[in-house]
Amino acid sequence: MKVLVTGGAGFIGTNFVQRTRQTRPDWELTVVDALTYAGSLENLAPVADQIEFVHGNIADGDLVDRLVANADAVVHFAAESHNDNSLDDPWPFMESNIIGTFRLLEAARKHNVRIHHISTDEVYGDLELDDPSRFTEQTPLNPSSPYSASKASADLLVRAWIRSFGLQATLSNCSNNYGPYQHVEKFIPRQITGILQGIKPKLYGKGANVRDWIHVDDHNDAVVTILEKGRVGETYLIGADGEQDNRQIVALLLELMGKPADWFDLVSDRPGHDMRYAIDSSKLRAETGWSPQYQDIRAGLTQTIQWYRDHESWWAPAKERTEQTYLRLGR
Ligand code: NAD
Ligand code: TDX
C-alpha cells in the first residue's frame, strides 16, 4: 500500500513514520511536510533511505493533487497544533488546518483515495471538573480556541465530503499525546527541558486543568488499526483513560527528576483555557480490539524524560526561541 503521510516531520507524524516502518514494512511511505518551526527533516533521519520526502505545503492544491493521485491512502496529520500560538496569530491555523484539509479532500475525491483525518478531542470544547461524563462520538462540536475551531472546521469538511460525495474517509479525535520528538512549546516537554536547564515548571492559572494523556505510540497504533479495521465514514475517539490535572503531572515530573515537590511557578492563565478533556474510547475498543499498551503514565514519562536527556542538541535551539515567545506572552 502506498501511503501519503501529511505532517510526517512533526511530533506525532515522525513517530508514526518511524513506527510503521517497523510494524508495516510493506507500506511505501511518502511524507509531505512544509517544515514549519514544528517540523524537522532531522526527525526522519533514522528512516531517510526508506521513505520519500516532499517538502511542500498542503494548501498548494496542485502539489496535493499530484501526491494524492499517486497514493492508495492518505494519513493526514499536518496542522498548526499549538493553542497558545493560535491565540497570538490565528491565520496560519486557518490556512493549514482548514484550507489544507480542503485541498486534500478535493484530491482524495477526484482520485477516489482513502483518507484518514487526524483530529483532536478539543473540538468538543471542555468539561467541568466534577462532570462525570466524557466525550463520545455523539458529543456536539463546541471548540474554544482558534486552533480547536480550525480543527472542528476541518472535521466538518471531512464529514460533509463523506456524506455528499461518498468520500472514503475516517476521522479520529485523540486526547493529549506525550512522548519523544514533541516540540518544547507543549506542556510536558516544556517542563522536562526546563527542569534539565534548572528552570522551574510553569503552571497556567492554578494548575487545576485536566488533560487525558496518551502515549504517542498508542495513538499511532490506533490510527493504523482504524485504517485497517475502521468502518469508512466513521469517527473514532482515541484515549487511554489517562486523566491527570496539570499539577499532578508537574508533581510526577519533579519526583522523577529529583526536585522538591513545591519547585514550580504559577503563571498567568491562557485566555479561554479549556478546563477538562476526557475521552470515552469504547467504540474504537469494541469495534477493532485496540487498547493502549502504555497503561502507566509514570513509566511513559520516565521513558520520555530519558529521551529529552539524551537529545539536548535536538531541543536546545527551539527551547531558546520558544521561551522568548512565552516571555512576550507573559506565560
Ligand atoms: P506538530 O506541530 O508537532 O507537527 C505538525 C507538522 O505539520 C509539522 O511537521 C509541520 O511542519 C507540518 N505542517 C504544518 N502546516 C503544514 C502545511 N500547511 N503543509 C504541510 N505541512 C504542514 O503537531 P503534532 O502534535 O504532531 O500534531 C499532529 C496532528 O495531530 C495535528 O493534526 C493535531 O491537530 C493532531 N493532534 C495532536 C495532539 C497532540 O496532543 N499533540 C492530540 C490530538 C490530535
Ligand atoms: O507551560 C505550560 N503550562 C501549562 O500549565 C504549558 C505550555 C501548558 N500548560 C497547560 C495548558 C493545558 O491545560 O498544560 C495543558 C496542556 O497544554 P498544551 O501542551 O499546550 O496542550 P493543549 O492545549 O491541551 O493541546 C494539546 O492537546 C490537544 C495539543 O497541543 C493539541 O495539538 C492537541 O490537539
Short mmCIF file of N, CA, C and O and ligand atoms in Angstrom, two decimals, residues 7-13 32-40 56-59 76-81 96 118-121 147 151 174-177 182-183 185-186 219, ligand 1:
data_model
loop_
_atom_site.label_atom_id
_atom_site.label_comp_id
_atom_site.label_asym_id
_atom_site.label_seq_id
_atom_site.Cartn_x
_atom_site.Cartn_y
_atom_site.Cartn_z
N GLY A 7 2.37 16.04 7.20
CA GLY A 7 2.88 16.45 8.53
C GLY A 7 3.75 15.39 9.18
O GLY A 7 3.89 15.35 10.41
N GLY A 8 4.39 14.56 8.35
CA GLY A 8 5.18 13.44 8.89
C GLY A 8 6.50 13.84 9.51
O GLY A 8 7.21 12.97 10.04
N ALA A 9 6.84 15.12 9.47
CA ALA A 9 8.09 15.56 10.12
C ALA A 9 7.83 16.25 11.45
O ALA A 9 8.75 16.79 12.07
N GLY A 10 6.56 16.24 11.90
CA GLY A 10 6.23 16.81 13.21
C GLY A 10 6.25 15.73 14.28
O GLY A 10 6.68 14.59 14.04
N PHE A 11 5.75 16.06 15.45
CA PHE A 11 5.82 15.15 16.60
C PHE A 11 5.13 13.80 16.34
O PHE A 11 5.78 12.74 16.29
N ILE A 12 3.81 13.83 16.13
CA ILE A 12 3.09 12.55 16.02
C ILE A 12 3.43 11.88 14.69
O ILE A 12 3.61 10.66 14.62
N GLY A 13 3.55 12.68 13.62
CA GLY A 13 3.85 12.14 12.30
C GLY A 13 5.21 11.44 12.27
O GLY A 13 5.34 10.36 11.67
N VAL A 32 4.75 14.36 3.10
CA VAL A 32 4.76 15.76 2.66
C VAL A 32 4.69 16.63 3.90
O VAL A 32 3.85 16.42 4.78
N ASP A 33 5.60 17.57 3.97
CA ASP A 33 5.65 18.43 5.16
C ASP A 33 6.23 19.78 4.75
O ASP A 33 7.20 19.85 4.00
N ALA A 34 5.63 20.86 5.30
CA ALA A 34 6.09 22.23 4.98
C ALA A 34 7.33 22.60 5.80
O ALA A 34 7.92 23.65 5.57
N LEU A 35 7.71 21.76 6.75
CA LEU A 35 8.86 22.05 7.64
C LEU A 35 8.72 23.45 8.24
O LEU A 35 9.58 24.30 8.10
N THR A 36 7.57 23.65 8.92
CA THR A 36 7.39 24.87 9.71
C THR A 36 8.33 24.79 10.91
O THR A 36 9.07 23.82 11.06
N TYR A 37 8.22 25.74 11.82
CA TYR A 37 9.04 25.71 13.04
C TYR A 37 8.85 24.37 13.78
O TYR A 37 9.71 23.95 14.55
N ALA A 38 7.69 23.69 13.55
CA ALA A 38 7.37 22.48 14.31
C ALA A 38 7.86 21.20 13.65
O ALA A 38 7.79 20.13 14.26
N GLY A 39 8.33 21.29 12.41
CA GLY A 39 8.75 20.07 11.71
C GLY A 39 10.23 20.13 11.38
O GLY A 39 10.78 21.20 11.15
N SER A 40 10.86 18.95 11.35
CA SER A 40 12.29 18.92 11.03
C SER A 40 12.62 17.63 10.29
O SER A 40 12.20 16.54 10.69
N GLY A 56 6.74 20.49 1.05
CA GLY A 56 5.68 21.26 0.41
C GLY A 56 4.54 21.53 1.36
O GLY A 56 4.43 20.94 2.44
N ASN A 57 3.66 22.44 0.91
CA ASN A 57 2.55 22.92 1.73
C ASN A 57 1.25 22.28 1.26
O ASN A 57 0.94 22.30 0.07
N ILE A 58 0.47 21.73 2.19
CA ILE A 58 -0.79 21.08 1.80
C ILE A 58 -1.84 22.07 1.33
O ILE A 58 -2.87 21.67 0.78
N ALA A 59 -1.61 23.37 1.52
CA ALA A 59 -2.54 24.36 0.97
C ALA A 59 -2.28 24.58 -0.53
O ALA A 59 -3.05 25.28 -1.19
N HIS A 76 -3.58 12.02 7.43
CA HIS A 76 -3.47 13.49 7.43
C HIS A 76 -3.22 14.05 8.83
O HIS A 76 -4.14 14.32 9.59
N PHE A 77 -1.91 14.21 9.14
CA PHE A 77 -1.51 14.80 10.42
C PHE A 77 -1.25 16.31 10.32
O PHE A 77 -1.29 17.00 11.33
N ALA A 78 -0.88 16.80 9.13
CA ALA A 78 -0.34 18.17 9.03
C ALA A 78 -1.31 19.20 9.60
O ALA A 78 -2.48 19.23 9.22
N ALA A 79 -0.81 20.03 10.49
CA ALA A 79 -1.63 21.10 11.07
C ALA A 79 -0.74 22.02 11.88
O ALA A 79 0.33 21.61 12.35
N GLU A 80 -1.19 23.24 12.04
CA GLU A 80 -0.67 24.06 13.14
C GLU A 80 -1.34 23.51 14.39
O GLU A 80 -2.56 23.31 14.42
N SER A 81 -0.55 23.27 15.45
CA SER A 81 -1.08 22.45 16.55
C SER A 81 -1.05 23.08 17.93
O SER A 81 -1.47 22.43 18.89
N SER A 96 -3.45 26.26 7.11
CA SER A 96 -3.01 24.85 7.13
C SER A 96 -4.14 23.90 7.50
O SER A 96 -4.34 22.87 6.88
N ILE A 118 -6.74 13.12 11.00
CA ILE A 118 -6.35 13.11 12.42
C ILE A 118 -6.88 14.38 13.08
O ILE A 118 -6.53 15.50 12.66
N SER A 119 -7.70 14.21 14.12
CA SER A 119 -8.17 15.40 14.84
C SER A 119 -8.00 15.22 16.34
O SER A 119 -7.34 14.29 16.80
N THR A 120 -8.59 16.13 17.05
CA THR A 120 -8.32 16.28 18.49
C THR A 120 -9.62 16.27 19.29
O THR A 120 -10.68 16.67 18.78
N ASP A 121 -9.51 15.90 20.56
CA ASP A 121 -10.68 15.98 21.45
C ASP A 121 -11.08 17.43 21.73
O ASP A 121 -12.19 17.70 22.19
N TYR A 147 -7.32 27.51 17.39
CA TYR A 147 -6.82 26.18 16.99
C TYR A 147 -7.95 25.15 16.95
O TYR A 147 -8.16 24.48 15.93
N LYS A 151 -9.66 23.05 13.77
CA LYS A 151 -9.73 21.58 13.68
C LYS A 151 -11.20 21.13 13.55
O LYS A 151 -11.50 20.22 12.77
N CYS A 174 -8.26 12.43 19.07
CA CYS A 174 -7.44 11.87 20.15
C CYS A 174 -7.22 12.91 21.25
O CYS A 174 -7.27 14.12 21.01
N SER A 175 -6.92 12.40 22.42
CA SER A 175 -6.60 13.26 23.56
C SER A 175 -5.13 13.67 23.52
O SER A 175 -4.41 13.37 22.57
N ASN A 176 -4.65 14.33 24.58
CA ASN A 176 -3.28 14.88 24.61
C ASN A 176 -2.21 13.80 24.53
O ASN A 176 -2.17 12.89 25.36
N ASN A 177 -1.32 13.93 23.56
CA ASN A 177 -0.21 12.99 23.37
C ASN A 177 1.03 13.45 24.12
O ASN A 177 1.27 14.65 24.26
N GLN A 182 8.33 15.57 20.83
CA GLN A 182 7.30 16.61 20.97
C GLN A 182 7.97 17.97 21.15
O GLN A 182 8.94 18.12 21.90
N HIS A 183 7.43 18.97 20.46
CA HIS A 183 8.04 20.30 20.48
C HIS A 183 8.04 20.87 21.91
O HIS A 183 7.07 20.69 22.65
N GLU A 185 7.41 23.65 23.01
CA GLU A 185 6.35 24.61 23.36
C GLU A 185 5.24 23.91 24.15
O GLU A 185 4.51 24.58 24.89
N LYS A 186 5.10 22.59 24.01
CA LYS A 186 4.00 21.87 24.65
C LYS A 186 4.31 21.62 26.13
O LYS A 186 5.46 21.62 26.56
N HIS A 219 -1.50 6.24 20.34
CA HIS A 219 -2.29 6.99 19.34
C HIS A 219 -2.01 6.43 17.94
O HIS A 219 -2.93 6.11 17.19
P1 NAD B 1 3.25 19.28 15.27
O1 NAD B 1 3.02 20.75 15.31
O2 NAD B 1 4.34 18.70 16.10
O3 NAD B 1 3.55 18.83 13.76
C1 NAD B 1 2.80 19.33 12.68
C2 NAD B 1 3.57 19.03 11.40
O4 NAD B 1 2.79 19.50 10.29
C3 NAD B 1 4.92 19.75 11.31
O5 NAD B 1 5.91 18.89 10.81
C4 NAD B 1 4.65 20.90 10.34
O6 NAD B 1 5.82 21.28 9.60
C5 NAD B 1 3.60 20.28 9.44
N1 NAD B 1 2.73 21.28 8.79
C6 NAD B 1 2.07 22.31 9.38
N2 NAD B 1 1.38 23.01 8.45
C7 NAD B 1 1.62 22.41 7.25
C8 NAD B 1 1.21 22.66 5.92
N3 NAD B 1 0.40 23.69 5.63
N4 NAD B 1 1.62 21.83 4.93
C9 NAD B 1 2.45 20.78 5.22
N5 NAD B 1 2.89 20.51 6.45
C10 NAD B 1 2.48 21.31 7.46
O7 NAD B 1 1.85 18.63 15.61
P2 NAD B 1 1.50 17.23 16.27
O8 NAD B 1 1.39 17.41 17.75
O9 NAD B 1 2.38 16.19 15.72
O10 NAD B 1 0.02 17.02 15.73
C11 NAD B 1 -0.23 16.29 14.54
C12 NAD B 1 -1.74 16.21 14.31
O11 NAD B 1 -2.36 15.56 15.40
C13 NAD B 1 -2.43 17.55 14.19
O12 NAD B 1 -3.44 17.45 13.20
C14 NAD B 1 -3.04 17.78 15.55
O13 NAD B 1 -4.19 18.59 15.47
C15 NAD B 1 -3.40 16.37 15.93
N6 NAD B 1 -3.48 16.06 17.38
C16 NAD B 1 -2.44 16.36 18.19
C17 NAD B 1 -2.50 16.03 19.53
C18 NAD B 1 -1.36 16.32 20.49
O14 NAD B 1 -1.50 16.11 21.67
N7 NAD B 1 -0.21 16.77 20.01
C19 NAD B 1 -3.64 15.40 20.03
C20 NAD B 1 -4.70 15.10 19.16
C21 NAD B 1 -4.60 15.43 17.83
#
